[in-house]
Short mmCIF file of C-alpha atoms in Angstrom, two decimals:
data_model
loop_
_atom_site.label_atom_id
_atom_site.label_comp_id
_atom_site.label_asym_id
_atom_site.label_seq_id
_atom_site.Cartn_x
_atom_site.Cartn_y
_atom_site.Cartn_z
CA MET A 1 1.12 -19.52 -15.24
CA SER A 2 -2.48 -17.94 -13.59
CA LEU A 3 -4.40 -15.56 -15.67
CA ALA A 4 -3.43 -12.39 -14.25
CA ALA A 5 0.44 -13.15 -14.75
CA SER A 6 0.54 -14.08 -18.04
CA GLN A 7 -2.11 -10.38 -18.92
CA SER A 8 0.67 -9.26 -16.57
CA LEU A 9 3.38 -10.38 -19.02
CA LEU A 10 1.35 -8.81 -21.87
CA ARG A 11 1.23 -5.42 -20.52
CA ASN A 12 2.93 -2.38 -22.59
CA ARG A 13 5.11 0.07 -20.48
CA VAL A 14 3.35 3.73 -20.39
CA PHE A 15 5.69 7.06 -20.75
CA VAL A 16 4.63 10.11 -20.22
CA VAL A 17 6.43 12.19 -23.16
CA GLY A 18 5.32 15.91 -22.91
CA VAL A 19 4.01 18.06 -20.25
CA GLY A 20 2.07 21.48 -20.31
CA MET A 21 -0.24 23.81 -18.40
CA THR A 22 -1.10 27.41 -17.66
CA LYS A 23 -0.90 29.79 -14.76
CA PHE A 24 -3.53 29.06 -12.36
CA THR A 25 -5.88 32.03 -11.91
CA LYS A 26 -8.35 33.36 -9.60
CA PRO A 27 -11.56 33.04 -11.46
CA GLY A 28 -12.41 36.21 -13.69
CA VAL A 29 -8.89 37.55 -13.21
CA GLU A 30 -7.53 36.88 -16.71
CA ASN A 31 -11.51 36.32 -18.20
CA ARG A 32 -10.01 33.67 -20.76
CA ASP A 33 -12.38 31.13 -21.59
CA TYR A 34 -11.71 27.49 -21.36
CA PRO A 35 -10.96 26.43 -25.21
CA ASP A 36 -7.95 29.05 -24.68
CA LEU A 37 -6.55 27.60 -21.49
CA ALA A 38 -6.52 23.73 -23.00
CA LYS A 39 -5.04 25.49 -25.93
CA GLU A 40 -2.35 26.68 -24.11
CA ALA A 41 -2.04 23.91 -21.92
CA GLY A 42 -2.21 21.38 -25.38
CA GLN A 43 0.59 23.22 -27.49
CA LYS A 44 2.67 23.46 -24.43
CA ALA A 45 2.55 19.58 -23.67
CA LEU A 46 2.86 18.73 -27.75
CA ALA A 47 5.91 20.79 -27.87
CA ASP A 48 7.16 19.56 -24.77
CA ALA A 49 7.54 16.18 -26.23
CA GLN A 50 7.89 17.83 -29.72
CA ILE A 51 5.33 16.12 -31.41
CA PRO A 52 2.03 17.60 -34.18
CA TYR A 53 -1.06 17.34 -32.84
CA SER A 54 -1.84 14.93 -35.70
CA ALA A 55 0.14 12.01 -33.49
CA VAL A 56 -2.29 11.87 -31.04
CA GLU A 57 -4.38 9.00 -31.33
CA GLN A 58 -7.31 9.78 -28.74
CA ALA A 59 -8.26 12.22 -26.31
CA PHE A 60 -9.72 12.40 -23.00
CA ILE A 61 -10.71 15.95 -21.81
CA GLY A 62 -11.69 16.23 -18.11
CA TYR A 63 -13.82 19.54 -16.39
CA VAL A 64 -16.32 18.93 -14.03
CA TYR A 65 -17.88 22.42 -14.69
CA GLY A 66 -19.40 22.86 -18.19
CA GLU A 67 -21.77 21.94 -20.87
CA SER A 68 -21.80 17.97 -22.38
CA ALA A 69 -19.36 17.89 -25.32
CA SER A 70 -16.68 20.68 -24.30
CA GLY A 71 -13.79 18.77 -24.50
CA GLN A 72 -14.38 18.91 -28.08
CA ARG A 73 -14.65 22.88 -28.41
CA ALA A 74 -11.54 23.01 -25.88
CA ILE A 75 -9.77 21.41 -28.54
CA TYR A 76 -11.16 21.28 -31.69
CA HIS A 77 -10.60 24.93 -32.83
CA SER A 78 -6.80 24.74 -31.11
CA LEU A 79 -5.23 21.85 -31.61
CA GLY A 80 -6.72 20.60 -34.74
CA LEU A 81 -10.05 18.36 -36.21
CA THR A 82 -7.77 14.89 -37.17
CA GLY A 83 -11.51 13.41 -36.53
CA ILE A 84 -9.63 11.34 -32.94
CA PRO A 85 -12.05 9.97 -30.94
CA ILE A 86 -12.37 12.47 -28.27
CA ILE A 87 -13.82 11.48 -24.53
CA ASN A 88 -15.33 13.77 -21.91
CA VAL A 89 -14.02 13.12 -18.86
CA ASN A 90 -16.13 14.37 -15.03
CA ASN A 91 -14.99 12.71 -11.79
CA ASN A 92 -15.05 16.13 -9.51
CA CYS A 93 -11.63 16.33 -8.30
CA SER A 94 -9.96 13.75 -9.51
CA THR A 95 -11.20 14.56 -13.19
CA GLY A 96 -7.51 15.63 -14.46
CA SER A 97 -5.87 12.40 -13.06
CA THR A 98 -8.83 10.14 -14.13
CA ALA A 99 -8.03 11.06 -17.50
CA LEU A 100 -4.60 10.11 -17.48
CA PHE A 101 -5.91 6.73 -15.90
CA MET A 102 -8.18 6.13 -18.71
CA ALA A 103 -5.24 7.59 -20.81
CA ARG A 104 -2.84 5.22 -19.92
CA GLN A 105 -4.72 1.67 -19.71
CA LEU A 106 -5.16 2.33 -23.77
CA ILE A 107 -1.25 2.46 -23.95
CA GLN A 108 -0.95 -0.55 -21.68
CA GLY A 109 -3.01 -2.49 -23.33
CA GLY A 110 -1.45 -2.47 -26.60
CA LEU A 111 -4.74 -0.21 -28.57
CA ALA A 112 -3.28 3.49 -28.58
CA ASP A 113 0.44 4.87 -29.21
CA CYS A 114 -0.53 8.05 -28.27
CA VAL A 115 -3.06 9.56 -26.45
CA MET A 116 -3.32 12.76 -25.18
CA ALA A 117 -5.49 13.92 -21.12
CA LEU A 118 -6.27 17.78 -20.66
CA GLY A 119 -7.69 19.14 -18.31
CA PHE A 120 -9.64 22.66 -17.52
CA GLU A 121 -12.14 24.49 -15.76
CA LYS A 122 -12.98 27.95 -15.49
CA MET A 123 -14.56 28.90 -12.07
CA GLU A 124 -17.28 31.17 -10.72
CA LYS A 125 -15.77 32.64 -7.57
CA GLY A 126 -16.07 31.91 -4.00
CA PRO A 127 -16.83 28.82 -2.85
CA ILE A 128 -18.45 25.87 -5.08
CA ALA A 129 -22.13 25.47 -4.65
CA ILE A 130 -24.55 22.78 -5.14
CA THR A 131 -26.34 24.01 -8.85
CA VAL A 132 -29.06 21.80 -9.41
CA GLN A 133 -31.81 21.21 -7.13
CA ASP A 134 -33.97 18.53 -8.45
CA ARG A 135 -32.30 14.98 -7.77
CA ALA A 136 -30.08 13.49 -5.68
CA ASN A 137 -26.83 14.94 -4.58
CA PRO A 138 -23.87 12.64 -5.59
CA THR A 139 -22.47 12.88 -2.30
CA ASP A 140 -25.62 13.11 0.14
CA LYS A 141 -24.82 9.98 1.67
CA HIS A 142 -20.66 10.97 2.61
CA VAL A 143 -22.70 14.29 4.37
CA GLU A 144 -24.92 12.35 5.95
CA VAL A 145 -21.90 10.67 7.86
CA MET A 146 -21.28 14.07 8.81
CA VAL A 147 -24.10 15.16 10.10
CA ASN A 148 -24.64 12.15 12.13
CA LYS A 149 -21.56 12.51 13.92
CA TYR A 150 -20.67 16.87 13.94
CA GLY A 151 -24.40 18.03 11.93
CA PHE A 152 -24.18 20.33 10.01
CA SER A 153 -23.25 24.42 9.64
CA PRO A 154 -25.00 26.68 6.89
CA GLY A 155 -21.81 26.99 4.82
CA PRO A 156 -20.52 25.15 2.23
CA PHE A 157 -19.83 21.70 3.21
CA ALA A 158 -16.69 20.76 1.51
CA PRO A 159 -14.43 22.92 4.33
CA GLN A 160 -16.98 21.37 7.04
CA MET A 161 -16.34 17.70 5.71
CA PHE A 162 -12.75 18.06 5.93
CA GLY A 163 -12.86 19.89 8.48
CA ASN A 164 -14.35 17.89 10.33
CA ALA A 165 -12.28 14.85 9.60
CA GLY A 166 -9.31 16.68 11.02
CA LYS A 167 -11.09 17.72 14.72
CA GLU A 168 -11.64 13.74 13.92
CA HIS A 169 -8.08 13.47 14.29
CA MET A 170 -7.33 15.44 16.64
CA GLU A 171 -9.86 14.02 19.22
CA LYS A 172 -8.24 10.36 18.44
CA TYR A 173 -4.42 11.26 17.86
CA GLY A 174 -4.21 14.65 20.05
CA THR A 175 -2.76 15.97 16.77
CA THR A 176 -2.87 20.17 17.20
CA LEU A 177 -4.23 23.17 15.14
CA GLU A 178 0.09 23.98 14.85
CA HIS A 179 0.33 20.95 12.76
CA PHE A 180 -2.62 21.91 10.17
CA ALA A 181 -1.31 25.48 9.92
CA LYS A 182 2.10 24.15 9.64
CA ILE A 183 1.29 22.85 5.91
CA GLY A 184 -0.90 25.63 5.40
CA TRP A 185 2.61 27.76 6.11
CA LYS A 186 4.21 25.26 3.97
CA ASN A 187 2.86 25.03 0.89
CA HIS A 188 2.75 28.58 0.72
CA LYS A 189 6.09 28.95 1.13
CA HIS A 190 6.73 26.26 -1.97
CA SER A 191 5.07 27.93 -4.70
CA VAL A 192 6.69 31.25 -3.99
CA ASN A 193 8.78 29.62 -6.82
CA ASN A 194 6.59 28.21 -8.98
CA PRO A 195 5.38 30.96 -11.76
CA TYR A 196 1.92 28.66 -12.26
CA SER A 197 0.73 28.96 -8.90
CA GLN A 198 -1.87 31.53 -8.32
CA PHE A 199 -0.57 33.11 -5.13
CA GLN A 200 3.44 33.13 -4.66
CA LYS A 201 3.16 35.01 -1.61
CA GLU A 202 5.17 33.36 1.41
CA TYR A 203 3.03 33.76 5.55
CA SER A 204 4.88 33.15 8.56
CA LEU A 205 3.01 30.65 11.14
CA ASP A 206 0.98 33.10 13.09
CA GLU A 207 -0.39 34.59 9.85
CA VAL A 208 -1.75 31.53 8.44
CA MET A 209 -3.45 31.34 12.07
CA THR A 210 -4.86 33.74 12.18
CA SER A 211 -6.29 34.66 8.75
CA ARG A 212 -9.83 34.72 8.28
CA LYS A 213 -11.49 31.91 9.13
CA ILE A 214 -13.83 29.53 6.52
CA PHE A 215 -14.93 26.99 8.89
CA ASP A 216 -14.56 26.04 12.46
CA PHE A 217 -10.26 26.12 13.03
CA LEU A 218 -9.28 25.99 9.45
CA THR A 219 -8.83 29.07 7.58
CA VAL A 220 -8.10 30.72 4.26
CA LEU A 221 -4.33 30.17 4.12
CA GLN A 222 -4.83 26.35 4.70
CA CYS A 223 -8.01 25.56 2.35
CA CYS A 224 -7.18 25.72 -1.81
CA PRO A 225 -9.16 28.39 -3.47
CA THR A 226 -10.88 28.16 -6.69
CA SER A 227 -9.13 28.56 -10.01
CA ASP A 228 -8.73 29.03 -13.72
CA GLY A 229 -6.53 27.03 -15.35
CA ALA A 230 -5.41 24.24 -17.37
CA ALA A 231 -2.87 21.35 -17.73
CA ALA A 232 -1.88 18.52 -20.09
CA ALA A 233 -0.34 15.10 -20.59
CA ILE A 234 1.24 13.78 -23.63
CA LEU A 235 1.15 9.52 -22.93
CA ALA A 236 3.03 6.95 -25.48
CA SER A 237 4.47 3.15 -25.89
CA GLU A 238 7.35 2.19 -25.88
CA ALA A 239 7.67 1.81 -29.64
CA PHE A 240 6.52 5.29 -30.15
CA VAL A 241 9.48 7.11 -27.44
CA GLN A 242 12.23 4.81 -29.81
CA LYS A 243 10.57 6.05 -33.02
CA HIS A 244 10.27 9.92 -31.79
CA ASN A 245 13.50 10.14 -30.00
CA LEU A 246 11.96 10.97 -26.94
CA LYS A 247 13.64 8.41 -24.16
CA PRO A 248 15.92 10.86 -22.45
CA LYS A 249 12.50 13.31 -22.25
CA ALA A 250 10.37 10.35 -21.02
CA VAL A 251 9.23 9.37 -17.89
CA GLU A 252 7.51 6.34 -17.01
CA ILE A 253 4.18 5.55 -15.22
CA LEU A 254 5.77 2.21 -12.57
CA ALA A 255 2.10 1.80 -11.06
CA GLN A 256 -1.31 3.71 -11.13
CA GLU A 257 -4.33 2.09 -9.51
CA MET A 258 -7.60 3.75 -8.85
CA VAL A 259 -9.58 3.07 -5.94
CA THR A 260 -13.67 4.10 -5.11
CA ASP A 261 -15.60 4.46 -2.14
CA MET A 262 -15.88 0.46 -0.32
CA PRO A 263 -18.09 0.02 2.99
CA SER A 264 -15.75 1.74 5.55
CA SER A 265 -17.01 5.13 4.19
CA PHE A 266 -20.15 5.14 4.93
CA GLU A 267 -20.73 2.63 7.33
CA GLY A 268 -18.66 3.76 10.54
CA LYS A 269 -19.00 7.20 12.12
CA SER A 270 -15.92 7.96 10.79
CA VAL A 271 -15.27 11.28 8.65
CA ILE A 272 -12.05 10.40 8.48
CA LYS A 273 -12.50 7.20 6.36
CA MET A 274 -15.37 8.94 4.65
CA VAL A 275 -13.03 11.71 2.81
CA GLY A 276 -11.48 9.05 1.25
CA PHE A 277 -8.73 7.76 3.87
CA ASP A 278 -9.03 3.71 3.09
CA MET A 279 -9.44 4.60 -0.96
CA SER A 280 -6.22 6.15 -0.70
CA LYS A 281 -4.68 3.78 1.44
CA GLU A 282 -5.42 0.66 -0.76
CA ALA A 283 -4.31 2.40 -3.50
CA ALA A 284 -1.23 3.41 -2.60
CA ARG A 285 -1.12 -0.13 -1.32
CA ARG A 286 -1.83 -1.78 -4.48
CA CYS A 287 0.54 0.56 -6.07
CA TYR A 288 3.70 -0.52 -3.78
CA GLU A 289 2.53 -3.99 -4.56
CA LYS A 290 2.44 -3.83 -8.27
CA SER A 291 6.00 -1.67 -8.18
CA GLY A 292 7.84 -3.13 -5.42
CA LEU A 293 8.26 0.16 -3.92
CA ARG A 294 7.85 1.37 -0.61
CA PRO A 295 7.45 4.93 0.94
CA SER A 296 11.01 5.34 1.85
CA ASP A 297 11.90 5.05 -1.88
CA ILE A 298 9.59 7.96 -2.99
CA ASP A 299 11.43 11.46 -3.03
CA VAL A 300 9.17 14.23 -3.91
CA ILE A 301 4.63 14.25 -3.69
CA GLU A 302 2.07 15.93 -5.01
CA LEU A 303 -0.63 14.72 -3.07
CA HIS A 304 -4.53 16.35 -2.74
CA ASP A 305 -3.96 19.17 -0.27
CA CYS A 306 -7.23 20.49 -1.19
CA PHE A 307 -7.90 21.76 2.70
CA SER A 308 -4.32 21.14 5.29
CA THR A 309 -6.50 18.53 7.61
CA ASN A 310 -6.86 16.20 3.98
CA GLU A 311 -2.91 16.33 3.40
CA LEU A 312 -2.10 15.47 7.01
CA ILE A 313 -4.36 12.76 7.04
CA THR A 314 -3.16 11.45 3.77
CA TYR A 315 0.21 11.29 4.42
CA GLU A 316 -1.09 8.53 6.93
CA ALA A 317 -2.89 6.81 4.30
CA LEU A 318 0.18 6.48 1.67
CA GLY A 319 2.26 5.34 4.48
CA LEU A 320 4.25 7.95 4.95
CA CYS A 321 3.74 7.00 8.82
CA PRO A 322 2.13 4.83 11.30
CA GLU A 323 -1.68 5.96 11.80
CA GLY A 324 -2.24 9.29 14.24
CA GLN A 325 1.34 10.30 13.52
CA GLY A 326 1.28 12.36 10.67
CA GLY A 327 1.71 15.23 13.27
CA LYS A 328 4.97 14.11 14.62
CA LEU A 329 5.42 13.91 9.94
CA VAL A 330 4.89 17.68 10.43
CA GLU A 331 7.31 18.07 13.31
CA ARG A 332 10.49 16.35 12.08
CA GLY A 333 10.32 18.32 8.66
CA ASP A 334 9.48 15.49 6.54
CA ASN A 335 7.07 16.93 4.42
CA THR A 336 9.50 19.37 2.99
CA TYR A 337 12.95 19.86 1.53
CA GLY A 338 15.94 18.75 4.04
CA GLY A 339 13.18 16.43 5.41
CA LYS A 340 12.51 12.42 4.13
CA TRP A 341 10.09 13.69 0.92
CA VAL A 342 9.32 16.77 -0.24
CA ILE A 343 5.13 17.20 -0.84
CA ASN A 344 3.80 19.50 -2.65
CA PRO A 345 6.54 21.18 -4.32
CA SER A 346 4.36 22.98 -6.51
CA GLY A 347 2.68 24.27 -3.35
CA GLY A 348 -0.37 22.26 -3.39
CA LEU A 349 -3.86 22.90 -4.05
CA ILE A 350 -3.68 25.68 -1.04
CA SER A 351 -1.70 28.03 -2.96
CA LYS A 352 -1.33 27.15 -6.83
CA GLY A 353 -4.70 26.57 -6.69
CA HIS A 354 -7.60 24.22 -7.91
CA PRO A 355 -9.19 24.33 -10.47
CA LEU A 356 -10.70 20.71 -10.59
CA GLY A 357 -10.80 19.11 -14.18
CA ALA A 358 -6.72 20.42 -14.63
CA THR A 359 -5.47 19.67 -10.49
CA GLY A 360 -4.70 16.03 -11.75
CA LEU A 361 -2.60 16.71 -14.51
CA ALA A 362 -0.61 19.74 -13.15
CA GLN A 363 0.04 17.42 -10.61
CA CYS A 364 1.93 15.18 -13.07
CA ALA A 365 2.92 18.17 -15.15
CA GLU A 366 5.03 19.42 -11.78
CA LEU A 367 6.46 15.76 -11.11
CA CYS A 368 7.37 14.80 -14.15
CA TRP A 369 10.14 18.49 -14.36
CA GLN A 370 10.93 17.41 -10.53
CA LEU A 371 11.90 14.05 -12.11
CA ARG A 372 13.62 15.64 -15.31
CA GLY A 373 16.14 18.04 -13.59
CA GLU A 374 13.42 20.58 -14.99
CA ALA A 375 11.70 22.58 -11.71
CA GLY A 376 14.14 25.51 -11.27
CA LYS A 377 14.25 27.28 -7.73
CA ARG A 378 11.78 23.96 -6.46
CA GLN A 379 13.85 21.10 -7.40
CA VAL A 380 13.88 17.85 -5.43
CA PRO A 381 17.72 16.71 -5.17
CA GLY A 382 18.51 13.71 -7.18
CA ALA A 383 14.86 13.09 -7.35
CA LYS A 384 14.28 9.81 -8.52
CA VAL A 385 10.84 8.59 -7.65
CA ALA A 386 7.94 10.33 -7.33
CA LEU A 387 4.13 9.58 -6.64
CA GLN A 388 0.58 11.40 -7.20
CA HIS A 389 -2.10 11.27 -5.48
CA ASN A 390 -5.86 13.05 -6.29
CA LEU A 391 -8.82 12.48 -4.33
CA GLY A 392 -12.15 13.34 -5.30
CA ILE A 393 -14.84 12.66 -2.67
CA GLY A 394 -18.33 11.48 -4.37
CA GLY A 395 -15.86 9.07 -5.20
CA ALA A 396 -12.68 8.06 -6.50
CA VAL A 397 -9.03 8.21 -5.75
CA VAL A 398 -6.02 7.79 -8.58
CA VAL A 399 -2.30 7.27 -7.52
CA THR A 400 0.71 7.06 -9.82
CA LEU A 401 4.14 6.21 -9.27
CA TYR A 402 6.61 7.91 -11.87
CA LYS A 403 10.12 7.60 -12.47
CA MET A 404 12.82 8.77 -15.52
CA GLY A 405 12.12 5.62 -18.32
CA PHE A 406 15.50 5.34 -19.72
CA PRO A 407 17.68 6.85 -16.68
CA GLU A 408 20.41 6.81 -18.92
CA ALA A 409 19.27 8.90 -21.72
CA ALA A 410 18.21 11.00 -19.45
CA SER A 411 21.68 11.66 -17.12
CA SER A 412 23.48 11.91 -20.85
CA PHE A 413 21.01 14.51 -21.97
CA ARG A 414 21.62 16.45 -18.61
CA THR A 415 25.10 16.03 -19.21
CA HIS A 416 25.47 17.50 -22.66
CA GLN A 417 23.56 20.45 -20.88
CA ILE A 418 25.38 21.18 -18.40
CA GLU A 419 28.70 20.42 -20.14
CA ALA A 420 27.15 22.88 -22.96
CA ALA A 421 26.59 25.90 -20.20
CA PRO A 422 29.34 27.06 -19.24
CA THR A 423 29.96 28.79 -23.11
CA SER A 424 26.02 29.05 -23.02
CA SER A 425 26.09 27.20 -25.75
CA SER A 426 24.89 23.83 -27.22
CA VAL A 427 23.69 25.91 -29.60
CA ASP A 428 26.14 28.11 -30.60
CA GLY A 429 27.53 26.36 -33.37
CA PHE A 430 23.95 26.61 -35.28
CA LYS A 431 23.55 29.62 -37.70
CA ALA A 432 19.70 29.26 -36.17
CA ASN A 433 20.49 30.31 -33.02
CA LEU A 434 21.13 34.01 -34.04
CA VAL A 435 17.60 34.48 -35.40
CA PHE A 436 16.26 32.55 -32.00
CA LYS A 437 18.36 34.99 -30.09
CA GLU A 438 16.86 37.91 -32.16
CA ILE A 439 13.73 36.89 -31.61
CA GLU A 440 14.04 36.61 -27.75
CA LYS A 441 15.08 39.66 -27.66
CA LYS A 442 12.09 41.32 -29.69
CA LEU A 443 10.00 39.04 -27.32
CA GLU A 444 12.01 40.95 -24.32
CA ASP A 445 11.17 44.66 -26.12
CA GLU A 446 8.19 44.18 -27.41
CA GLY A 447 6.70 40.29 -26.18
CA GLU A 448 3.14 41.98 -24.85
CA GLN A 449 1.95 43.11 -28.72
CA PHE A 450 2.89 39.15 -29.89
CA VAL A 451 0.99 37.84 -26.49
CA LYS A 452 -2.52 39.61 -27.35
CA LYS A 453 -1.88 39.04 -31.40
CA ILE A 454 -0.02 35.59 -31.18
CA GLY A 455 -0.30 33.99 -28.25
CA GLY A 456 1.00 30.36 -28.77
CA ILE A 457 3.76 28.16 -28.81
CA PHE A 458 6.04 27.26 -31.44
CA ALA A 459 8.73 23.68 -31.26
CA PHE A 460 11.39 23.97 -34.08
CA LYS A 461 13.78 21.27 -34.97
CA VAL A 462 17.00 22.39 -36.60
CA LYS A 463 19.17 19.94 -38.32
CA ASP A 464 22.47 19.89 -40.11
CA GLY A 465 24.43 21.65 -37.18
CA PRO A 466 27.39 20.83 -36.53
CA LYS A 467 28.78 17.02 -36.72
CA GLY A 468 25.33 16.63 -38.23
CA GLU A 469 23.44 17.18 -34.93
CA GLU A 470 19.77 18.21 -34.73
CA ALA A 471 18.74 20.89 -31.54
CA PRO A 472 15.17 21.84 -31.07
CA TRP A 473 14.68 25.75 -29.99
CA VAL A 474 11.24 26.12 -28.38
CA VAL A 475 9.09 29.61 -28.15
CA ASP A 476 6.51 30.16 -25.90
CA VAL A 477 4.84 33.45 -26.85
CA THR A 478 2.27 33.15 -24.01
CA THR A 479 5.68 33.21 -21.23
CA ARG A 480 7.80 35.33 -23.68
CA LYS A 481 10.44 32.99 -23.69
CA ILE A 482 12.79 31.01 -25.37
CA SER A 483 13.91 27.12 -24.64
CA ALA A 484 16.68 25.30 -26.27
CA PRO A 485 18.91 22.10 -25.45
#
């Protein structure tokens, strides 16, 4: 047996057992500091996993804009001072999924049983600007590729990079402006049903195409906004899942690959390759090979649509269609409900928002909700396999494949929920349910005061119910909602 084969046998299964996120908002609108954002996302993820913070053995905290050790400040006084290792992560727009990648490696290697990945960002209004002028910019060689092919225009360079990648695609394959605009239209339409999304307004295709120009043909409704927000995920080993009875909600990471720039990013004259096409293609190829799955096995996808052009290019990188045929995929409607895949049901970066450090973990949260059947009006029917793609120029891309880790347990759990629904009441037999009903009513009547005073999420597990059953309640004072089985 080869070394690689023997090592693969030693790799532990890794599960996402809890996810949480804040609503993504325009910078400065809510004026919440990053520790407040991290607190909400972290507490929601812990409540979802039904575990205390003391069970977390290590934490990877991602952000792009902030001082060193902001990760410690983000969670010390909101989640706890338990002395665990806290690692600060910064990997441009792929920061959140990089934190996830690092947390997964710890569990896969058997070095920990429960790890938190949390990402946040508190951003400035307007386009991202270069803040340091006295040293080499990490993306200067990327910009050089673009300048050599298309020149450089005044204004933000990110829209130029991805806009010019779209221009190259049109020149090479005949893709049209409408193909790109339809992606912006689709993602804004999807976000109407996402309460966490920065934008929840539907636009017509004409409105998308004629909205304010950002660069060349790229309009504002085809570009991701700057955002404030946070998201978190709790990862666990199989032993931890078994011990804490988390099988019904455990989402398994089937495969996950990070790939950074290769020679093709710089040696050719391709802006498409410079913005990460080959990184994405290779990461996806490795995931398919390791999992034994193909693109046709996937049901739902959250991918890095920082601009509509990148979403279309990424269809091809992920193998959803042959190179050059992303436009035809759009025409067929194979990127939305009723098509082969539902891509960015959350609204994607374009409409949900893009707080850099949080994006990769928000994608993870959305896909976990989809696989569990918890996505509400945006639920993808029968979603069983999910793919996540998160890209950062500089560069790094992380591709992840997910499915329910214990489908029978999840199915049984869902059936129990559905069967209980007509009586409104898998919990009616619990005396405690009356207390939570009163709390729910109080939150409806006077919730605004409590949000200001408390603003937390509380999980309760009540024992000794009918036939000795247990039941959990989650009281979310930030959204004024109570969830029960």
